[in-house]
PDB file of C-alpha atoms in Angstrom:
ATOM      1  CA  GLY F   1    -186.871 -35.717 152.311  1.00 56.00           C
ATOM      2  CA  ARG F   2    -185.992 -37.331 149.039  1.00 60.00           C
ATOM      3  CA  SER F   3    -183.441 -35.479 146.943  1.00 59.00           C
ATOM      4  CA  LYS F   4    -184.533 -34.198 143.586  1.00 57.00           C
ATOM      5  CA  PRO F   5    -183.460 -36.382 140.650  1.00 58.00           C
ATOM      6  CA  ARG F   6    -180.756 -34.730 138.629  1.00 55.00           C
ATOM      7  CA  GLU F   7    -182.148 -33.293 135.432  1.00 53.00           C
ATOM      8  CA  LYS F   8    -180.788 -34.583 132.161  1.00 51.00           C
ATOM      9  CA  PRO F   9    -178.617 -31.848 130.625  1.00 51.00           C
ATOM     10  CA  THR F  10    -180.065 -30.032 127.646  1.00 53.00           C
ATOM     11  CA  LEU F  11    -177.743 -29.992 124.651  1.00 50.00           C
ATOM     12  CA  PRO F  12    -177.144 -26.563 123.109  1.00 54.00           C
ATOM     13  CA  SER F  13    -177.342 -25.714 119.414  1.00 57.00           C
ATOM     14  CA  ASN F  14    -173.545 -25.522 119.180  1.00 59.00           C
ATOM     15  CA  PRO F  15    -172.309 -28.412 121.329  1.00 56.00           C
ATOM     16  CA  LEU F  16    -168.656 -27.878 120.470  1.00 55.00           C
ATOM     17  CA  LEU F  17    -168.465 -24.329 121.804  1.00 61.00           C
ATOM     18  CA  PHE F  18    -170.598 -25.229 124.806  1.00 59.00           C
ATOM     19  CA  PHE F  19    -168.360 -28.211 125.540  1.00 57.00           C
ATOM     20  CA  PHE F  20    -165.268 -26.022 125.678  1.00 59.00           C
ATOM     21  CA  SER F  21    -167.084 -23.471 127.829  1.00 62.00           C
ATOM     22  CA  LEU F  22    -167.790 -26.271 130.288  1.00 57.00           C
ATOM     23  CA  LEU F  23    -164.137 -27.250 130.281  1.00 58.00           C
ATOM     24  CA  ALA F  24    -163.301 -23.675 131.175  1.00 57.00           C
ATOM     25  CA  GLY F  25    -165.887 -23.721 133.975  1.00 57.00           C
ATOM     26  CA  GLU F  26    -167.774 -20.705 132.648  1.00 53.00           C
ATOM     27  CA  GLY F  27    -170.886 -19.788 134.629  1.00 53.00           C
ATOM     28  CA  GLY F  28    -170.174 -22.430 137.262  1.00 52.00           C
ATOM     29  CA  ARG F  29    -171.340 -25.202 134.924  1.00 55.00           C
ATOM     30  CA  ARG F  30    -169.204 -28.293 135.051  1.00 55.00           C
ATOM     31  CA  PRO F  31    -170.974 -31.651 134.797  1.00 56.00           C
ATOM     32  CA  SER F  32    -169.312 -34.572 136.478  1.00 58.00           C
ATOM     33  CA  GLY F  33    -168.948 -38.265 135.847  1.00 57.00           C
ATOM     34  CA  ARG F  34    -171.130 -39.833 133.225  1.00 60.00           C
ATOM     35  CA  HIS F  35    -172.837 -36.479 132.502  1.00 62.00           C
ATOM     36  CA  TRP F  36    -169.809 -35.492 130.418  1.00 63.00           C
ATOM     37  CA  LEU F  37    -170.631 -38.181 127.889  1.00 69.00           C
ATOM     38  CA  PRO F  38    -173.679 -36.571 126.188  1.00 70.00           C
ATOM     39  CA  PHE F  39    -171.833 -33.284 125.752  1.00 65.00           C
ATOM     40  CA  PHE F  40    -168.712 -34.938 124.409  1.00 69.00           C
ATOM     41  CA  ALA F  41    -170.642 -37.184 121.988  1.00 72.00           C
ATOM     42  CA  ALA F  42    -172.777 -34.281 120.764  1.00 72.00           C
ATOM     43  CA  ALA F  43    -169.723 -32.076 120.288  1.00 71.00           C
ATOM     44  CA  LEU F  44    -167.971 -34.788 118.294  1.00 73.00           C
ATOM     45  CA  ARG F  45    -171.027 -35.416 116.088  1.00 74.00           C
ATOM     46  CA  TRP F  46    -171.441 -31.689 115.519  1.00 69.00           C
ATOM     47  CA  LEU F  47    -167.795 -31.290 114.544  1.00 70.00           C
ATOM     48  CA  VAL F  48    -167.969 -34.152 112.019  1.00 64.00           C
ATOM     49  CA  MET F  49    -171.242 -32.818 110.610  1.00 66.00           C
ATOM     50  CA  MET F  50    -169.803 -29.319 110.185  1.00 62.00           C
ATOM     51  CA  MET F  51    -166.711 -30.671 108.431  1.00 58.00           C
ATOM     52  CA  MET F  52    -168.828 -32.735 106.029  1.00 52.00           C
ATOM     53  CA  ARG F  53    -171.161 -29.805 105.410  1.00 54.00           C
ATOM     54  CA  ARG F  54    -168.237 -27.522 104.663  1.00 52.00           C
ATOM     55  CA  VAL F  55    -166.838 -29.954 102.095  1.00 44.00           C
ATOM     56  CA  ALA F  56    -170.246 -30.409 100.466  1.00 44.00           C
ATOM     57  CA  SER F  57    -170.955 -26.686 100.418  1.00 47.00           C
ATOM     58  CA  THR F  58    -167.716 -25.685  98.703  1.00 54.00           C
ATOM     59  CA  PRO F  59    -169.081 -25.120  95.215  1.00 68.00           C
ATOM     60  CA  VAL F  60    -167.142 -24.848  92.015  1.00 84.00           C
ATOM     61  CA  PRO F  61    -166.954 -21.121  91.198  1.00 90.00           C
ATOM     62  CA  GLU F  62    -169.499 -20.093  88.589  1.00 87.00           C
ATOM     63  CA  TRP F  63    -166.770 -18.700  86.365  1.00 94.00           C
ATOM     64  CA  LEU F  64    -164.483 -21.756  86.338  1.00 95.00           C
ATOM     65  CA  GLU F  65    -166.127 -23.747  83.544  1.00 94.00           C
ATOM     66  CA  THR F  66    -166.370 -20.624  81.417  1.00 95.00           C
ATOM     67  CA  LEU F  67    -162.677 -19.943  82.008  1.00 96.00           C
ATOM     68  CA  LEU F  68    -161.714 -23.470  80.955  1.00 96.00           C
ATOM     69  CA  SER F  69    -163.808 -23.416  77.778  1.00 95.00           C
ATOM     70  CA  THR F  70    -162.827 -19.914  76.623  1.00 96.00           C
ATOM     71  CA  ARG F  71    -160.465 -19.395  73.689  1.00 96.00           C
ATOM     72  CA  PHE F  72    -157.812 -16.848  74.529  1.00 97.00           C
ATOM     73  CA  PHE F  73    -155.248 -14.954  72.448  1.00 97.00           C
ATOM     74  CA  LEU F  74    -157.586 -14.089  69.599  1.00 96.00           C
ATOM     75  CA  ALA F  75    -157.476 -10.500  68.309  1.00 96.00           C
ATOM     76  CA  CYS F  76    -159.895  -8.192  70.105  1.00 95.00           C
ATOM     77  CA  GLY F  77    -162.768  -7.173  67.845  1.00 93.00           C
ATOM     78  CA  ALA F  78    -163.220  -3.891  69.711  1.00 92.00           C
ATOM     79  CA  HIS F  79    -159.571  -2.848  69.229  1.00 94.00           C
ATOM     80  CA  PRO F  80    -158.448  -4.425  65.927  1.00 93.00           C
ATOM     81  CA  ALA F  81    -155.827  -1.785  65.106  1.00 92.00           C
ATOM     82  CA  SER F  82    -154.272  -1.501  68.565  1.00 93.00           C
ATOM     83  CA  PRO F  83    -151.029  -3.160  69.632  1.00 92.00           C
ATOM     84  CA  ARG F  84    -151.265  -5.750  72.424  1.00 89.00           C
ATOM     85  CA  ASN F  85    -154.856  -6.447  71.440  1.00 94.00           C
ATOM     86  CA  GLU F  86    -154.809 -10.181  72.121  1.00 96.00           C
ATOM     87  CA  CYS F  87    -157.660 -11.324  74.361  1.00 97.00           C
ATOM     88  CA  ASN F  88    -155.806 -12.776  77.325  1.00 97.00           C
ATOM     89  CA  MET F  89    -157.790 -11.337  80.233  1.00 95.00           C
ATOM     90  CA  PHE F  90    -160.662 -12.893  82.198  1.00 96.00           C
ATOM     91  CA  CYS F  91    -162.898 -11.184  84.774  1.00 95.00           C
ATOM     92  CA  LEU F  92    -163.888 -13.139  87.864  1.00 93.00           C
ATOM     93  CA  ASP F  93    -166.458 -10.576  88.978  1.00 92.00           C
ATOM     94  CA  CYS F  94    -168.325 -10.665  85.665  1.00 90.00           C
ATOM     95  CA  ARG F  95    -168.366 -14.486  85.903  1.00 77.00           C
ATOM     96  CA  GLY F  96    -167.432 -14.946  82.296  1.00 70.00           C
ATOM     97  CA  ALA F  97    -170.169 -12.707  80.908  1.00 77.00           C
ATOM     98  CA  PRO F  98    -169.654 -12.307  77.146  1.00 82.00           C
ATOM     99  CA  PRO F  99    -167.174 -11.669  75.882  1.00 88.00           C
ATOM    100  CA  PRO F 100    -165.363 -13.780  78.496  1.00 94.00           C
ATOM    101  CA  ALA F 101    -161.915 -13.047  77.026  1.00 95.00           C
ATOM    102  CA  PHE F 102    -160.886  -9.446  76.492  1.00 95.00           C
ATOM    103  CA  CYS F 103    -157.784  -7.375  75.890  1.00 95.00           C
ATOM    104  CA  TYR F 104    -155.714  -4.895  77.843  1.00 92.00           C
ATOM    105  CA  TYR F 105    -157.758  -1.940  76.580  1.00 93.00           C
ATOM    106  CA  CYS F 106    -161.105  -3.562  77.393  1.00 93.00           C
ATOM    107  CA  ARG F 107    -159.904  -4.105  80.932  1.00 91.00           C
ATOM    108  CA  ALA F 108    -159.258  -0.412  81.438  1.00 89.00           C
ATOM    109  CA  HIS F 109    -162.657   0.621  80.071  1.00 87.00           C
ATOM    110  CA  ARG F 110    -165.026  -2.143  81.180  1.00 89.00           C
ATOM    111  CA  HIS F 111    -163.457  -3.924  84.134  1.00 93.00           C
ATOM    112  CA  ALA F 112    -161.870  -1.175  86.208  1.00 90.00           C
ATOM    113  CA  GLY F 113    -161.812  -2.246  89.848  1.00 90.00           C
ATOM    114  CA  HIS F 114    -162.763  -5.839  89.018  1.00 94.00           C
ATOM    115  CA  ARG F 115    -160.814  -8.978  89.849  1.00 94.00           C
ATOM    116  CA  VAL F 116    -159.136  -9.777  86.549  1.00 94.00           C
ATOM    117  CA  ILE F 117    -156.671 -12.578  85.872  1.00 96.00           C
ATOM    118  CA  GLN F 118    -154.269 -12.751  82.956  1.00 97.00           C
ATOM    119  CA  ILE F 119    -153.898 -15.915  80.905  1.00 98.00           C
ATOM    120  CA  ARG F 120    -150.434 -16.710  79.588  1.00 97.00           C
ATOM    121  CA  ARG F 121    -149.084 -19.291  77.167  1.00 95.00           C
ATOM    122  CA  SER F 122    -146.552 -22.054  77.549  1.00 93.00           C
ATOM    123  CA  SER F 123    -145.840 -24.462  74.683  1.00 88.00           C
ATOM    124  CA  TYR F 124    -149.039 -23.321  72.953  1.00 92.00           C
ATOM    125  CA  HIS F 125    -151.184 -24.081  75.991  1.00 96.00           C
ATOM    126  CA  ASP F 126    -152.936 -21.683  78.349  1.00 98.00           C
ATOM    127  CA  VAL F 127    -151.622 -21.207  81.884  1.00 98.00           C
ATOM    128  CA  VAL F 128    -152.447 -18.954  84.811  1.00 98.00           C
ATOM    129  CA  ARG F 129    -150.181 -17.849  87.617  1.00 98.00           C
ATOM    130  CA  VAL F 130    -150.775 -19.490  90.972  1.00 97.00           C
ATOM    131  CA  SER F 131    -150.602 -16.105  92.683  1.00 97.00           C
ATOM    132  CA  GLU F 132    -153.624 -14.905  90.690  1.00 97.00           C
ATOM    133  CA  VAL F 133    -155.995 -17.751  91.553  1.00 96.00           C
ATOM    134  CA  GLU F 134    -154.856 -19.368  94.797  1.00 95.00           C
ATOM    135  CA  ASP F 135    -157.072 -17.073  96.895  1.00 93.00           C
ATOM    136  CA  VAL F 136    -160.227 -17.620  94.826  1.00 93.00           C
ATOM    137  CA  LEU F 137    -159.907 -21.259  93.780  1.00 94.00           C
ATOM    138  CA  ASP F 138    -158.966 -24.545  95.421  1.00 93.00           C
ATOM    139  CA  ILE F 139    -155.888 -25.671  93.500  1.00 95.00           C
ATOM    140  CA  THR F 140    -154.959 -28.489  95.858  1.00 94.00           C
ATOM    141  CA  GLY F 141    -153.508 -31.463  94.015  1.00 96.00           C
ATOM    142  CA  VAL F 142    -152.831 -29.671  90.721  1.00 97.00           C
ATOM    143  CA  GLN F 143    -149.284 -29.894  89.317  1.00 97.00           C
ATOM    144  CA  THR F 144    -147.529 -26.535  89.211  1.00 97.00           C
ATOM    145  CA  TYR F 145    -144.639 -25.456  87.007  1.00 95.00           C
ATOM    146  CA  VAL F 146    -142.168 -22.587  87.166  1.00 96.00           C
ATOM    147  CA  ILE F 147    -142.167 -20.544  83.960  1.00 93.00           C
ATOM    148  CA  ASN F 148    -140.327 -17.230  83.723  1.00 91.00           C
ATOM    149  CA  SER F 149    -139.696 -17.317  87.478  1.00 93.00           C
ATOM    150  CA  ALA F 150    -143.431 -17.582  88.238  1.00 96.00           C
ATOM    151  CA  ARG F 151    -145.338 -20.648  89.384  1.00 97.00           C
ATOM    152  CA  VAL F 152    -148.192 -21.482  87.015  1.00 98.00           C
ATOM    153  CA  LEU F 153    -151.002 -23.995  86.436  1.00 97.00           C
ATOM    154  CA  PHE F 154    -152.245 -25.317  83.119  1.00 98.00           C
ATOM    155  CA  LEU F 155    -155.919 -24.662  82.485  1.00 98.00           C
ATOM    156  CA  ASN F 156    -156.682 -27.835  80.560  1.00 97.00           C
ATOM    157  CA  GLU F 157    -155.395 -31.287  79.742  1.00 95.00           C
ATOM    158  CA  ARG F 158    -152.518 -31.525  77.259  1.00 92.00           C
ATOM    159  CA  PRO F 159    -151.544 -34.354  74.915  1.00 85.00           C
ATOM    160  CA  GLN F 160    -149.110 -36.868  76.329  1.00 79.00           C
ATOM    161  CA  PRO F 161    -145.564 -36.533  74.894  1.00 69.00           C
ATOM    162  CA  ARG F 162    -144.947 -39.244  72.298  1.00 66.00           C
ATOM    163  CA  GLY F 163    -142.034 -40.460  70.249  1.00 54.00           C
ATOM    164  CA  ALA F 164    -138.398 -40.886  71.196  1.00 49.00           C
ATOM    165  CA  GLY F 165    -137.637 -37.348  72.339  1.00 52.00           C
ATOM    166  CA  ALA F 166    -136.437 -36.242  75.752  1.00 51.00           C
ATOM    167  CA  ALA F 167    -139.922 -35.176  76.850  1.00 53.00           C
ATOM    168  CA  ALA F 168    -141.411 -38.553  75.937  1.00 52.00           C
ATOM    169  CA  GLY F 169    -138.616 -40.387  77.737  1.00 52.00           C
ATOM    170  CA  LYS F 170    -139.035 -38.287  80.836  1.00 58.00           C
ATOM    171  CA  ALA F 171    -142.796 -38.872  80.802  1.00 55.00           C
ATOM    172  CA  ALA F 172    -142.353 -42.627  80.471  1.00 60.00           C
ATOM    173  CA  ALA F 173    -139.994 -42.672  83.447  1.00 70.00           C
ATOM    174  CA  SER F 174    -142.248 -40.636  85.736  1.00 77.00           C
ATOM    175  CA  PRO F 175    -143.901 -42.565  88.597  1.00 88.00           C
ATOM    176  CA  TYR F 176    -146.639 -39.935  88.897  1.00 92.00           C
ATOM    177  CA  ASN F 177    -149.674 -39.610  86.657  1.00 94.00           C
ATOM    178  CA  CYS F 178    -152.785 -37.468  86.441  1.00 95.00           C
ATOM    179  CA  GLU F 179    -155.723 -39.384  87.916  1.00 95.00           C
ATOM    180  CA  ILE F 180    -158.034 -38.211  85.126  1.00 95.00           C
ATOM    181  CA  CYS F 181    -156.114 -38.169  81.846  1.00 94.00           C
ATOM    182  CA  GLY F 182    -153.067 -40.243  82.814  1.00 92.00           C
ATOM    183  CA  ARG F 183    -150.531 -37.601  81.797  1.00 93.00           C
ATOM    184  CA  ALA F 184    -147.137 -38.022  83.455  1.00 92.00           C
ATOM    185  CA  LEU F 185    -146.448 -35.506  86.220  1.00 94.00           C
ATOM    186  CA  LEU F 186    -143.176 -34.171  87.558  1.00 91.00           C
ATOM    187  CA  ASP F 187    -144.161 -34.327  91.212  1.00 93.00           C
ATOM    188  CA  PRO F 188    -146.602 -36.295  93.400  1.00 94.00           C
ATOM    189  CA  PHE F 189    -149.700 -34.288  92.480  1.00 96.00           C
ATOM    190  CA  ARG F 190    -153.102 -35.716  91.521  1.00 96.00           C
ATOM    191  CA  PHE F 191    -153.984 -33.654  88.458  1.00 97.00           C
ATOM    192  CA  CYS F 192    -152.185 -32.126  85.489  1.00 96.00           C
ATOM    193  CA  SER F 193    -154.533 -29.153  85.144  1.00 97.00           C
ATOM    194  CA  LEU F 194    -157.453 -27.251  86.617  1.00 97.00           C
ATOM    195  CA  GLY F 195    -159.731 -28.926  84.101  1.00 97.00           C
ATOM    196  CA  CYS F 196    -158.821 -32.417  85.270  1.00 97.00           C
ATOM    197  CA  LYS F 197    -159.397 -31.393  88.875  1.00 96.00           C
ATOM    198  CA  LEU F 198    -162.826 -30.093  87.853  1.00 96.00           C
ATOM    199  CA  VAL F 199    -163.688 -33.484  86.333  1.00 95.00           C
ATOM    200  CA  ASP F 200    -162.748 -35.170  89.616  1.00 94.00           C
ATOM    201  CA  THR F 201    -164.756 -32.626  91.622  1.00 92.00           C
ATOM    202  CA  LYS F 202    -167.840 -33.262  89.506  1.00 90.00           C
ATOM    203  CA  ARG F 203    -167.488 -37.001  89.952  1.00 90.00           C
ATOM    204  CA  SER F 204    -167.164 -36.591  93.708  1.00 84.00           C
ATOM    205  CA  THR F 205    -170.295 -34.441  93.904  1.00 77.00           C
ATOM    206  CA  GLY F 206    -172.363 -36.620  91.594  1.00 70.00           C
ATOM    207  CA  HIS F 207    -172.196 -34.429  88.503  1.00 58.00           C
ATOM    208  CA  ALA F 208    -171.273 -36.026  85.200  1.00 53.00           C
ATOM    209  CA  PRO F 209    -168.037 -34.601  83.747  1.00 45.00           C
ATOM    210  CA  ALA F 210    -168.102 -32.921  80.368  1.00 43.00           C
ATOM    211  CA  THR F 211    -167.113 -35.016  77.363  1.00 39.00           C
ATOM    212  CA  ALA F 212    -165.507 -34.248  74.060  1.00 35.00           C
ATOM    213  CA  ASP F 213    -168.959 -33.848  72.517  1.00 36.00           C
ATOM    214  CA  GLY F 214    -170.302 -31.710  75.361  1.00 36.00           C
ATOM    215  CA  ASP F 215    -171.351 -28.102  75.301  1.00 38.00           C
ATOM    216  CA  ALA F 216    -167.903 -26.949  76.373  1.00 36.00           C
ATOM    217  CA  THR F 217    -166.331 -28.004  73.095  1.00 33.00           C
ATOM    218  CA  GLN F 218    -165.139 -25.041  71.087  1.00 37.00           C
ATOM    219  CA  PRO F 219    -166.503 -24.664  67.559  1.00 34.00           C
ATOM    220  CA  GLU F 220    -164.177 -24.487  64.590  1.00 36.00           C
ATOM    221  CA  ALA F 221    -163.147 -21.091  63.344  1.00 37.00           C
ATOM    222  CA  ALA F 222    -164.639 -19.771  60.150  1.00 36.00           C
ATOM    223  CA  GLY F 223    -163.317 -21.641  57.144  1.00 38.00           C
ATOM    224  CA  GLY F 224    -162.956 -24.946  59.003  1.00 40.00           C
ATOM    225  CA  SER F 225    -159.263 -24.438  59.717  1.00 39.00           C
ATOM    226  CA  LYS F 226    -157.797 -26.908  62.182  1.00 40.00           C
ATOM    227  CA  LYS F 227    -156.023 -24.028  63.878  1.00 42.00           C
ATOM    228  CA  GLY F 228    -159.412 -22.855  65.072  1.00 42.00           C
ATOM    229  CA  ARG F 229    -159.555 -25.926  67.295  1.00 43.00           C
ATOM    230  CA  ARG F 230    -156.395 -25.494  69.280  1.00 43.00           C
ATOM    231  CA  ARG F 231    -157.916 -27.276  72.240  1.00 44.00           C
ATOM    232  CA  LYS F 232    -161.148 -28.464  73.748  1.00 44.00           C
ATOM    233  CA  GLY F 233    -162.755 -26.763  76.671  1.00 44.00           C
ATOM    234  CA  ILE F 234    -163.062 -28.890  79.762  1.00 45.00           C
ATOM    235  CA  PRO F 235    -160.858 -32.029  79.721  1.00 43.00           C
ATOM    236  CA  HIS F 236    -162.255 -34.950  77.792  1.00 39.00           C
ATOM    237  CA  ARG F 237    -161.349 -38.582  77.269  1.00 36.00           C
ATOM    238  CA  ALA F 238    -159.642 -38.506  73.984  1.00 35.00           C
ATOM    239  CA  PRO F 239    -157.208 -40.807  75.094  1.00 33.00           C
ATOM    240  CA  PHE F 240    -157.948 -39.057  78.333  1.00 33.00           C
ATOM    241  CA  TRP F 241    -161.970 -31.055  91.254  1.00 39.00           C
ATOM    242  CA  SER F 242    -160.385 -33.003  97.469  1.00 38.00           C
TER     243      SER F 242
END
């Protein structure tokens, strides 16, 4: 009699795993000849789709924009008479719930057991240690610096060195620049700060980056003092995440 026509193989929901199970000969299933092609093509399409989906589904942490727009190192209103009362702590678990910046004493009372990072200062600009954020934030492409034997990242864009000083000369000679603000970099990184990486991430995902007049801009301190505006929040184009 006539032999039965070979049935077209049914593709599983996870072609990649099924493809490798066929290679291993599990369950006696091992298609031959041209019947490998549908499984291989499906596995390849599935792998590409999963990689694209993973990139698209890697959101910016909810707390990141709050972190970048928060003013640190102000005196804590809850502990005005205590030493070490500068607000240089930020809680990742509370996602920047007010007040987003708090002091050493607030941490002990309100954030015990939470993931808290400490903000530090370098040349009047806020930095965070790489070791404190590398497990919770994608810092790929951001220039790092070694300060007090610890590797750190700047939170936001800084003004470009100007004049005839050593810093300005070094910046002018650097072949590397931040892709967002143009600041000279020491090494072949893409961004000078977490804020500039965030601008790039928003552009890549179709979100408009914040501007100097956006909601992330910090208001002036009481009395209109210029010191109350030490920096903007998220990087802006003044001369202005992968």
